[in-house]
Amino acid sequence: MIEWISKQVVLYWDIFKYLLPAVPWTILITVCSFALALVLGMIVGVLRLSRVKPVAYLAGLYINVIRGIPLLVQIFFIYFGLGGILNLDRFTAGVVAVGVCYSAYLAEIFRSGIEAISVGQHEAALSLGMTRFQTLRYVIIPQSLRIVIPPTANEFIASLKDSSLVSIIGMRELTRAGREYYSQFFVDFQTWFMVGIIYLIMTITLSRVVKYLEKLYSVRGFGSRKA
Amino acid sequence: MIEIKNLVCRFGDMAAVDDVSYGIEKGEVVVIIGPSGSGKSTLLRCLNALQEFQSGEIIVDGIAVDKRHRNIHDLRLEVGMVFQHFNLFPHLSVINNITLAQRVVRKRGREESEKKAEQLLGLVGLTDKAESFPAQLSGGQKQRVAIARALALDPKIMLFDEVTSALDPEMIGEVLEVMKELAAKGMTMVVVSHEIGFVREMADRVIFMDNGKIVETGPPSAVLDSPQEKRTQDFLSKVL
């Protein structure tokens, strides 16, 4: 019994050591693609609210098309489809695919965050001679941030998990490393158990950070939602 | 100071402001009264282009208000507005509420705009609240900050849209006091109000509106005490 346990411990430790170098890649893919998603999502979210109808329509189309296609298919399309033409490497293709996909979800979050701020706030800023851009920048977006942070953080955690899909195009991140280990040593239970544990550690850590951020943002003086 | 000619503002088929013409002189205090839905607020909002209109002409201090709102920023610097629901910026302290537009619109430095803000807080009697946030203020205090915020851009005209309607009764006086002080300093003011006492005391002229039209206008003694029109009489018999 003790022998079995110690063997298992050694095995898990061995798997852990094998997987660990791939973890930074998972983090790097997640961070890069989410940074891209934030920028794109912010732009598309604001354009979605444009008073120029065709612009708002195109932004809406972007959101609906991207959200309507599985991420896995988008990864294939970008790596094999566009990648062939544009000569994209695995990392870039993976980051672009996950980034574009999440930008559509973030755009909707940002849009609703902006819309949640009352018309009165817009009118007050406009009546003070501010332009639409100044109104967004100084009045609306700072207030939206508070509303937008929790769902955005959830998307970040989701994108960390979805980065595992990039393993399918041969990008060597955590999930891919798990597959490699399995195909060398044929220990399926322990390998995937360990992969799962490592993802779990990362996501739990992140959600702790999110809780802390939410607290930090709610301390400031504007407790009441009413203006 | 303000010239309105044949102004029409529609929401769908309904004309909220229906062919209104009116002139307001510099330093005048004009109060608009009337039942709800009569177009008082809409008329007021047309004056600083918060509301687009379909036809007619508005000239404010020599600036023609463009129907498509192309010159609105020049216009809005001349015209300050105070709202029924205060609309203070809840994420900014009182002092920053008052300095924000000075800095980003008037391009004043922080020091200059804060000096101006402190001076205005003195005027509205809230010097000690500079660092508070809007959520920490009473309704009357919020509305006084809102007045200071609008004054910070040195407007030539002030618009007041039912600024005491959302206040508890004991706070109405403090806001009206500030408005009286402004009027005494010669500010041109257009006020939508239900405070008949204030109207009687402060207004140079009263406009009674109903169904988007000016039914009757004149000095308060004439309109309030001996109204000529049936609709004015009906309305006043309900509110007086």
Short mmCIF file of C-alpha atoms in Angstrom, two decimals:
data_model
loop_
_atom_site.label_atom_id
_atom_site.label_comp_id
_atom_site.label_asym_id
_atom_site.label_seq_id
_atom_site.Cartn_x
_atom_site.Cartn_y
_atom_site.Cartn_z
CA MET A 1 0.00 0.00 0.00
CA ILE A 2 2.69 2.42 1.04
CA GLU A 3 4.68 1.34 -1.96
CA TRP A 4 1.70 2.09 -4.25
CA ILE A 5 1.22 5.51 -2.73
CA SER A 6 4.85 6.47 -3.05
CA LYS A 7 4.83 5.27 -6.66
CA GLN A 8 1.81 7.43 -7.37
CA VAL A 9 3.41 10.43 -5.73
CA VAL A 10 6.52 9.98 -7.83
CA LEU A 11 4.39 9.62 -10.95
CA TYR A 12 2.34 12.76 -10.25
CA TRP A 13 5.51 14.69 -9.48
CA ASP A 14 7.01 13.48 -12.73
CA ILE A 15 3.93 14.59 -14.67
CA PHE A 16 3.93 17.93 -12.87
CA LYS A 17 7.57 18.55 -13.77
CA TYR A 18 6.84 17.65 -17.37
CA LEU A 19 3.84 19.98 -17.60
CA LEU A 20 5.26 22.94 -15.74
CA PRO A 21 7.35 24.43 -18.61
CA ALA A 22 4.16 24.57 -20.71
CA VAL A 23 2.27 26.65 -18.15
CA PRO A 24 3.95 29.96 -19.10
CA TRP A 25 2.76 29.38 -22.67
CA THR A 26 -0.80 28.96 -21.53
CA ILE A 27 -0.49 32.17 -19.54
CA LEU A 28 1.19 33.98 -22.42
CA ILE A 29 -1.48 32.93 -24.93
CA THR A 30 -4.22 33.96 -22.51
CA VAL A 31 -2.69 37.34 -21.67
CA CYS A 32 -1.88 38.22 -25.28
CA SER A 33 -5.23 37.14 -26.67
CA PHE A 34 -7.12 38.87 -23.87
CA ALA A 35 -5.18 42.10 -24.40
CA LEU A 36 -6.19 41.93 -28.05
CA ALA A 37 -9.78 41.16 -27.02
CA LEU A 38 -9.88 44.16 -24.66
CA VAL A 39 -8.74 46.60 -27.33
CA LEU A 40 -10.97 45.18 -30.07
CA GLY A 41 -13.90 44.76 -27.68
CA MET A 42 -13.67 48.36 -26.50
CA ILE A 43 -13.61 49.66 -30.07
CA VAL A 44 -16.45 47.42 -31.29
CA GLY A 45 -18.51 48.08 -28.15
CA VAL A 46 -18.32 51.86 -28.66
CA LEU A 47 -18.96 51.56 -32.41
CA ARG A 48 -22.01 49.42 -31.63
CA LEU A 49 -23.50 52.53 -30.00
CA SER A 50 -22.56 54.85 -32.84
CA ARG A 51 -25.28 57.18 -34.06
CA VAL A 52 -24.13 56.45 -37.61
CA LYS A 53 -26.45 53.54 -38.42
CA PRO A 54 -24.22 51.55 -40.83
CA VAL A 55 -21.33 51.67 -38.34
CA ALA A 56 -23.52 50.36 -35.52
CA TYR A 57 -24.90 47.71 -37.86
CA LEU A 58 -21.45 46.48 -38.89
CA ALA A 59 -20.32 46.30 -35.28
CA GLY A 60 -23.44 44.28 -34.47
CA LEU A 61 -22.75 41.99 -37.41
CA TYR A 62 -19.18 41.40 -36.20
CA ILE A 63 -20.45 40.48 -32.74
CA ASN A 64 -23.13 38.12 -34.00
CA VAL A 65 -20.95 36.37 -36.58
CA ILE A 66 -18.10 35.77 -34.15
CA ARG A 67 -20.39 34.63 -31.34
CA GLY A 68 -22.23 32.31 -33.68
CA ILE A 69 -19.21 30.25 -34.72
CA PRO A 70 -17.44 27.77 -32.38
CA LEU A 71 -14.02 28.91 -31.23
CA LEU A 72 -12.52 25.65 -32.46
CA VAL A 73 -13.74 26.37 -35.99
CA GLN A 74 -12.36 29.91 -35.77
CA ILE A 75 -8.99 28.53 -34.74
CA PHE A 76 -8.99 26.15 -37.71
CA PHE A 77 -10.09 28.92 -40.05
CA ILE A 78 -7.45 31.36 -38.89
CA TYR A 79 -4.57 28.89 -38.72
CA PHE A 80 -5.30 26.70 -41.76
CA GLY A 81 -7.41 29.12 -43.79
CA LEU A 82 -5.94 32.58 -43.28
CA GLY A 83 -2.66 31.22 -41.91
CA GLY A 84 -1.88 29.62 -45.26
CA ILE A 85 -2.25 32.95 -47.03
CA LEU A 86 -0.77 35.25 -44.39
CA ASN A 87 1.87 32.81 -43.20
CA LEU A 88 0.86 32.89 -39.54
CA ASP A 89 2.73 30.79 -37.00
CA ARG A 90 0.83 28.70 -34.45
CA PHE A 91 1.21 31.18 -31.63
CA THR A 92 0.01 34.20 -33.60
CA ALA A 93 -2.89 32.28 -35.13
CA GLY A 94 -3.94 30.98 -31.72
CA VAL A 95 -3.73 34.39 -30.07
CA VAL A 96 -5.66 36.08 -32.89
CA ALA A 97 -8.37 33.42 -32.89
CA VAL A 98 -8.97 33.50 -29.13
CA GLY A 99 -8.58 37.31 -29.05
CA VAL A 100 -11.08 37.95 -31.82
CA CYS A 101 -13.54 35.47 -30.35
CA TYR A 102 -13.46 37.05 -26.91
CA SER A 103 -13.56 40.59 -28.31
CA ALA A 104 -17.13 39.90 -29.44
CA TYR A 105 -18.23 38.93 -25.93
CA LEU A 106 -16.34 41.84 -24.37
CA ALA A 107 -17.89 44.26 -26.86
CA GLU A 108 -21.34 43.28 -25.59
CA ILE A 109 -20.21 43.67 -21.98
CA PHE A 110 -18.76 47.12 -22.67
CA ARG A 111 -21.84 48.17 -24.61
CA SER A 112 -24.15 47.22 -21.78
CA GLY A 113 -21.79 48.90 -19.29
CA ILE A 114 -22.03 52.15 -21.21
CA GLU A 115 -25.79 51.84 -21.62
CA ALA A 116 -26.24 51.22 -17.92
CA ILE A 117 -25.21 54.80 -17.17
CA SER A 118 -28.27 57.03 -17.15
CA VAL A 119 -29.16 59.41 -19.98
CA GLY A 120 -28.95 62.22 -17.43
CA GLN A 121 -25.20 61.73 -17.13
CA HIS A 122 -24.78 62.14 -20.89
CA GLU A 123 -27.00 65.21 -20.89
CA ALA A 124 -25.19 66.83 -17.98
CA ALA A 125 -21.82 66.35 -19.67
CA LEU A 126 -23.09 67.53 -23.05
CA SER A 127 -24.76 70.57 -21.50
CA LEU A 128 -21.35 71.53 -20.13
CA GLY A 129 -20.03 71.72 -23.68
CA MET A 130 -18.22 68.39 -23.70
CA THR A 131 -17.96 66.49 -26.96
CA ARG A 132 -19.35 62.96 -27.23
CA PHE A 133 -15.83 61.58 -26.92
CA GLN A 134 -15.05 63.68 -23.83
CA THR A 135 -18.36 62.61 -22.31
CA LEU A 136 -17.46 58.96 -22.79
CA ARG A 137 -13.91 59.38 -21.56
CA TYR A 138 -14.44 61.50 -18.47
CA VAL A 139 -17.99 60.73 -17.40
CA ILE A 140 -19.40 57.50 -18.79
CA ILE A 141 -16.49 55.07 -18.99
CA PRO A 142 -15.13 55.72 -15.47
CA GLN A 143 -18.59 54.86 -14.14
CA SER A 144 -18.97 51.87 -16.45
CA LEU A 145 -15.69 50.36 -15.26
CA ARG A 146 -17.19 49.41 -11.95
CA ILE A 147 -20.06 47.62 -13.64
CA VAL A 148 -17.88 46.02 -16.27
CA ILE A 149 -15.04 44.64 -14.16
CA PRO A 150 -16.73 41.50 -12.75
CA PRO A 151 -18.09 40.15 -16.07
CA THR A 152 -14.85 41.06 -17.84
CA ALA A 153 -12.87 39.16 -15.25
CA ASN A 154 -15.13 36.15 -15.78
CA GLU A 155 -14.37 36.30 -19.48
CA PHE A 156 -10.66 36.41 -18.69
CA ILE A 157 -10.94 33.23 -16.64
CA ALA A 158 -13.01 31.62 -19.40
CA SER A 159 -10.40 32.56 -21.98
CA LEU A 160 -7.70 30.91 -19.88
CA LYS A 161 -9.65 27.68 -20.09
CA ASP A 162 -10.42 28.13 -23.77
CA SER A 163 -6.74 28.66 -24.55
CA SER A 164 -6.53 24.86 -24.26
CA LEU A 165 -8.26 24.66 -27.65
CA VAL A 166 -5.15 26.12 -29.25
CA SER A 167 -3.41 22.80 -28.54
CA ILE A 168 -5.31 21.43 -31.54
CA ILE A 169 -3.07 23.33 -33.99
CA GLY A 170 0.05 22.02 -32.29
CA MET A 171 0.76 25.00 -30.06
CA ARG A 172 2.63 23.56 -27.12
CA GLU A 173 0.76 24.84 -24.07
CA LEU A 174 -0.53 23.02 -21.02
CA THR A 175 -3.11 20.79 -22.70
CA ARG A 176 -0.76 19.93 -25.55
CA ALA A 177 1.96 19.01 -23.06
CA GLY A 178 -0.55 16.73 -21.34
CA ARG A 179 -1.27 14.97 -24.60
CA GLU A 180 2.44 14.53 -25.28
CA TYR A 181 3.02 13.04 -21.85
CA TYR A 182 0.11 10.68 -22.27
CA SER A 183 1.21 9.48 -25.69
CA GLN A 184 4.70 8.75 -24.37
CA PHE A 185 3.82 7.00 -21.12
CA PHE A 186 0.17 5.96 -21.54
CA VAL A 187 -0.98 7.03 -18.09
CA ASP A 188 -4.26 8.67 -18.94
CA PHE A 189 -5.94 9.09 -15.56
CA GLN A 190 -2.99 10.68 -13.77
CA THR A 191 -2.01 12.91 -16.70
CA TRP A 192 -5.40 14.49 -17.24
CA PHE A 193 -6.01 14.70 -13.53
CA MET A 194 -2.80 16.70 -13.16
CA VAL A 195 -3.62 18.92 -16.16
CA GLY A 196 -7.00 19.65 -14.61
CA ILE A 197 -5.46 20.46 -11.23
CA ILE A 198 -3.05 22.96 -12.76
CA TYR A 199 -5.88 24.74 -14.63
CA LEU A 200 -7.87 24.74 -11.42
CA ILE A 201 -5.04 26.35 -9.46
CA MET A 202 -4.78 29.10 -12.05
CA THR A 203 -8.52 29.80 -12.25
CA ILE A 204 -9.01 29.80 -8.48
CA THR A 205 -6.08 32.18 -8.05
CA LEU A 206 -7.56 34.48 -10.67
CA SER A 207 -11.02 34.56 -9.17
CA ARG A 208 -9.45 35.51 -5.84
CA VAL A 209 -7.71 38.42 -7.55
CA VAL A 210 -11.01 39.45 -9.11
CA LYS A 211 -12.79 39.47 -5.74
CA TYR A 212 -10.03 41.72 -4.42
CA LEU A 213 -10.32 44.09 -7.37
CA GLU A 214 -14.10 44.36 -6.94
CA LYS A 215 -13.61 45.27 -3.30
CA LEU A 216 -10.98 47.83 -4.19
CA TYR A 217 -13.30 49.54 -6.64
CA SER A 218 -16.28 49.65 -4.32
CA VAL A 219 -14.49 51.44 -1.47
CA ARG A 220 -14.42 54.81 -3.21
CA GLY A 221 -17.03 57.36 -2.24
CA PHE A 222 -19.79 56.76 -4.72
CA GLY A 223 -21.74 54.08 -2.94
CA SER A 224 -25.10 55.12 -4.31
CA ARG A 225 -25.94 54.24 -7.89
CA LYS A 226 -28.14 57.29 -8.16
CA ALA A 227 -26.48 60.43 -9.43
CA MET B 1 -30.41 87.57 -25.86
CA ILE B 2 -32.64 84.71 -27.00
CA GLU B 3 -34.80 84.84 -30.13
CA ILE B 4 -37.17 81.96 -30.87
CA LYS B 5 -39.02 82.03 -34.19
CA ASN B 6 -41.72 79.55 -35.21
CA LEU B 7 -40.08 76.71 -33.34
CA VAL B 8 -41.55 73.25 -33.96
CA CYS B 9 -40.29 70.18 -32.15
CA ARG B 10 -42.03 66.87 -32.80
CA PHE B 11 -41.82 63.43 -31.23
CA GLY B 12 -43.24 61.28 -33.98
CA ASP B 13 -46.63 62.77 -34.82
CA MET B 14 -46.95 64.67 -31.58
CA ALA B 15 -45.75 68.28 -31.65
CA ALA B 16 -44.24 68.88 -28.21
CA VAL B 17 -43.44 72.45 -29.16
CA ASP B 18 -45.83 73.77 -31.79
CA ASP B 19 -44.92 76.97 -33.60
CA VAL B 20 -43.55 78.96 -30.66
CA SER B 21 -42.04 82.42 -31.08
CA TYR B 22 -40.60 84.40 -28.19
CA GLY B 23 -37.86 86.86 -27.33
CA ILE B 24 -35.92 87.11 -24.07
CA GLU B 25 -33.85 90.15 -23.11
CA LYS B 26 -30.50 90.19 -21.37
CA GLY B 27 -30.89 89.98 -17.59
CA GLU B 28 -34.48 88.83 -17.76
CA VAL B 29 -35.91 86.04 -15.64
CA VAL B 30 -38.56 84.19 -17.60
CA VAL B 31 -40.51 81.41 -15.93
CA ILE B 32 -42.42 78.83 -17.93
CA ILE B 33 -45.40 77.21 -16.23
CA GLY B 34 -47.97 74.77 -17.49
CA PRO B 35 -49.39 71.27 -17.04
CA SER B 36 -47.14 68.26 -17.51
CA GLY B 37 -46.69 67.35 -21.15
CA SER B 38 -47.25 70.93 -22.26
CA GLY B 39 -43.79 71.21 -23.82
CA LYS B 40 -42.09 73.41 -21.22
CA SER B 41 -39.05 71.18 -20.72
CA THR B 42 -38.77 70.43 -24.43
CA LEU B 43 -38.69 74.14 -25.21
CA LEU B 44 -36.00 74.64 -22.58
CA ARG B 45 -33.94 71.75 -23.91
CA CYS B 46 -34.07 73.16 -27.43
CA LEU B 47 -32.31 76.28 -26.16
CA ASN B 48 -29.06 74.44 -25.46
CA ALA B 49 -29.53 71.87 -28.20
CA LEU B 50 -30.12 68.88 -25.96
CA GLN B 51 -33.22 68.45 -28.06
CA GLU B 52 -33.22 68.50 -31.86
CA PHE B 53 -36.07 70.36 -33.53
CA GLN B 54 -37.73 70.11 -36.92
CA SER B 55 -38.28 73.67 -38.01
CA GLY B 56 -38.02 77.25 -36.90
CA GLU B 57 -35.12 79.29 -35.64
CA ILE B 58 -33.39 79.86 -32.32
CA ILE B 59 -30.72 82.51 -31.90
CA VAL B 60 -28.93 82.56 -28.56
CA ASP B 61 -26.57 85.47 -27.95
CA GLY B 62 -25.98 85.82 -31.67
CA ILE B 63 -25.41 82.08 -32.22
CA ALA B 64 -28.01 80.43 -34.42
CA VAL B 65 -28.82 77.01 -32.98
CA ASP B 66 -28.26 74.61 -35.81
CA LYS B 67 -31.04 72.10 -36.37
CA ARG B 68 -28.43 69.44 -37.00
CA HIS B 69 -26.35 70.59 -34.05
CA ARG B 70 -23.11 71.46 -35.78
CA ASN B 71 -22.18 74.41 -33.59
CA ILE B 72 -23.47 73.08 -30.30
CA HIS B 73 -20.25 73.35 -28.32
CA ASP B 74 -19.96 77.13 -28.71
CA LEU B 75 -23.61 77.40 -27.81
CA ARG B 76 -23.40 75.22 -24.72
CA LEU B 77 -20.55 77.28 -23.31
CA GLU B 78 -22.92 80.25 -23.30
CA VAL B 79 -25.84 78.36 -21.81
CA GLY B 80 -25.66 76.55 -18.47
CA MET B 81 -28.29 74.03 -17.48
CA VAL B 82 -29.51 72.60 -14.18
CA PHE B 83 -31.63 69.45 -14.18
CA GLN B 84 -34.45 68.11 -12.06
CA HIS B 85 -32.43 65.06 -11.04
CA PHE B 86 -29.14 66.92 -10.44
CA ASN B 87 -27.11 64.59 -12.71
CA LEU B 88 -23.92 65.16 -10.74
CA PHE B 89 -21.05 62.88 -11.71
CA PRO B 90 -21.10 60.30 -8.90
CA HIS B 91 -17.52 59.13 -9.44
CA LEU B 92 -16.08 62.60 -8.91
CA SER B 93 -15.78 64.68 -5.76
CA VAL B 94 -17.74 67.92 -5.55
CA ILE B 95 -14.71 70.00 -6.50
CA ASN B 96 -13.95 67.77 -9.49
CA ASN B 97 -17.56 67.92 -10.59
CA ILE B 98 -17.09 71.65 -10.87
CA THR B 99 -13.61 71.66 -12.40
CA LEU B 100 -13.99 68.87 -14.99
CA ALA B 101 -15.61 70.88 -17.78
CA GLN B 102 -13.45 73.91 -17.00
CA ARG B 103 -10.38 71.78 -17.61
CA VAL B 104 -11.44 69.74 -20.63
CA VAL B 105 -13.75 72.23 -22.35
CA ARG B 106 -12.43 75.67 -21.32
CA LYS B 107 -8.84 74.33 -21.12
CA ARG B 108 -8.19 76.04 -17.81
CA GLY B 109 -5.38 74.82 -15.59
CA ARG B 110 -6.14 72.82 -12.45
CA GLU B 111 -5.25 75.68 -10.14
CA GLU B 112 -7.33 78.24 -11.96
CA SER B 113 -10.34 75.94 -12.22
CA GLU B 114 -10.14 74.98 -8.54
CA LYS B 115 -9.99 78.61 -7.54
CA LYS B 116 -13.09 79.26 -9.59
CA ALA B 117 -14.80 76.20 -8.08
CA GLU B 118 -14.04 77.33 -4.52
CA GLN B 119 -15.40 80.75 -5.24
CA LEU B 120 -18.62 79.23 -6.60
CA LEU B 121 -18.93 76.84 -3.67
CA GLY B 122 -18.80 79.94 -1.52
CA LEU B 123 -21.61 81.46 -3.54
CA VAL B 124 -23.85 78.41 -3.05
CA GLY B 125 -22.78 78.03 0.58
CA LEU B 126 -20.99 74.69 0.37
CA THR B 127 -17.34 75.58 0.90
CA ASP B 128 -16.91 72.73 3.39
CA LYS B 129 -18.19 70.08 0.96
CA ALA B 130 -15.46 70.41 -1.69
CA GLU B 131 -14.01 66.97 -1.03
CA SER B 132 -17.32 65.16 -0.51
CA PHE B 133 -18.83 62.84 -3.08
CA PRO B 134 -22.35 63.45 -4.44
CA ALA B 135 -23.72 60.38 -2.62
CA GLN B 136 -22.82 62.04 0.68
CA LEU B 137 -24.90 65.15 0.01
CA SER B 138 -28.56 65.93 0.58
CA GLY B 139 -30.78 66.72 -2.40
CA GLY B 140 -30.63 70.44 -1.81
CA GLN B 141 -26.85 70.36 -1.52
CA LYS B 142 -26.58 68.31 -4.72
CA GLN B 143 -28.68 70.81 -6.60
CA ARG B 144 -26.55 73.70 -5.34
CA VAL B 145 -23.43 71.90 -6.52
CA ALA B 146 -25.13 71.38 -9.89
CA ILE B 147 -25.74 75.12 -10.10
CA ALA B 148 -22.11 75.83 -9.25
CA ARG B 149 -21.00 73.31 -11.87
CA ALA B 150 -23.02 75.05 -14.57
CA LEU B 151 -21.81 78.50 -13.49
CA ALA B 152 -18.17 77.42 -13.64
CA LEU B 153 -18.10 77.88 -17.40
CA ASP B 154 -19.23 81.52 -17.07
CA PRO B 155 -22.45 81.08 -19.05
CA LYS B 156 -24.45 84.13 -20.09
CA ILE B 157 -27.75 82.29 -19.76
CA MET B 158 -28.90 79.72 -17.21
CA LEU B 159 -31.65 77.19 -17.82
CA PHE B 160 -33.41 75.58 -14.84
CA ASP B 161 -35.54 72.53 -15.54
CA GLU B 162 -37.85 71.90 -12.57
CA VAL B 163 -34.85 72.04 -10.29
CA THR B 164 -36.84 71.85 -7.06
CA SER B 165 -39.32 69.15 -8.09
CA ALA B 166 -37.22 66.25 -6.80
CA LEU B 167 -36.40 67.93 -3.49
CA ASP B 168 -37.84 67.44 -0.04
CA PRO B 169 -39.91 70.53 0.91
CA GLU B 170 -37.43 71.81 3.51
CA MET B 171 -34.66 71.91 0.90
CA ILE B 172 -36.49 73.85 -1.75
CA GLY B 173 -35.80 77.18 -0.05
CA GLU B 174 -32.01 76.87 -0.08
CA VAL B 175 -31.98 76.22 -3.83
CA LEU B 176 -34.39 79.06 -4.58
CA GLU B 177 -32.19 81.38 -2.49
CA VAL B 178 -29.23 80.67 -4.76
CA MET B 179 -31.37 81.27 -7.82
CA LYS B 180 -32.59 84.59 -6.43
CA GLU B 181 -29.02 85.63 -5.80
CA LEU B 182 -28.13 84.83 -9.40
CA ALA B 183 -31.08 86.78 -10.71
CA ALA B 184 -30.05 89.74 -8.54
CA LYS B 185 -26.62 89.62 -10.18
CA GLY B 186 -28.26 90.12 -13.56
CA MET B 187 -28.10 86.57 -14.94
CA THR B 188 -30.45 85.86 -17.83
CA MET B 189 -32.54 82.92 -16.65
CA VAL B 190 -35.15 80.67 -18.20
CA VAL B 191 -36.87 78.61 -15.54
CA VAL B 192 -39.41 75.82 -15.68
CA SER B 193 -40.99 75.81 -12.26
CA HIS B 194 -44.04 74.92 -10.22
CA GLU B 195 -43.06 77.15 -7.32
CA ILE B 196 -45.75 79.81 -7.74
CA GLY B 197 -44.34 81.84 -4.84
CA PHE B 198 -40.96 81.99 -6.53
CA VAL B 199 -42.56 82.88 -9.85
CA ARG B 200 -44.44 85.77 -8.31
CA GLU B 201 -41.37 87.12 -6.58
CA MET B 202 -38.67 86.55 -9.17
CA ALA B 203 -40.10 86.40 -12.65
CA ASP B 204 -39.95 89.39 -14.98
CA ARG B 205 -42.28 87.54 -17.29
CA VAL B 206 -44.27 84.35 -17.09
CA ILE B 207 -45.13 82.05 -19.97
CA PHE B 208 -48.09 79.72 -19.64
CA MET B 209 -47.78 76.80 -22.05
CA ASP B 210 -50.31 74.15 -22.98
CA ASN B 211 -50.23 71.57 -25.79
CA GLY B 212 -46.96 72.90 -27.13
CA LYS B 213 -48.18 76.45 -27.55
CA ILE B 214 -47.71 79.64 -25.57
CA VAL B 215 -51.21 80.36 -24.33
CA GLU B 216 -50.49 83.49 -22.39
CA THR B 217 -47.49 85.55 -21.38
CA GLY B 218 -46.81 88.70 -19.43
CA PRO B 219 -45.64 89.94 -16.04
CA PRO B 220 -46.53 87.62 -13.14
CA SER B 221 -49.14 89.98 -11.77
CA ALA B 222 -51.03 89.84 -15.05
CA VAL B 223 -50.72 86.12 -15.81
CA LEU B 224 -51.12 84.82 -12.27
CA ASP B 225 -53.65 87.24 -10.88
CA SER B 226 -55.84 88.15 -13.83
CA PRO B 227 -55.35 85.53 -16.54
CA GLN B 228 -57.22 86.27 -19.75
CA GLU B 229 -57.37 82.76 -21.19
CA LYS B 230 -59.69 80.02 -20.00
CA ARG B 231 -56.93 77.38 -20.01
CA THR B 232 -54.68 79.54 -17.86
CA GLN B 233 -57.51 80.10 -15.40
CA ASP B 234 -58.21 76.35 -15.21
CA PHE B 235 -54.56 75.53 -14.63
CA LEU B 236 -54.04 78.21 -11.98
CA SER B 237 -57.19 77.23 -10.13
CA LYS B 238 -55.61 73.79 -9.67
CA VAL B 239 -52.16 74.88 -8.52
CA LEU B 240 -52.85 78.01 -6.51
#
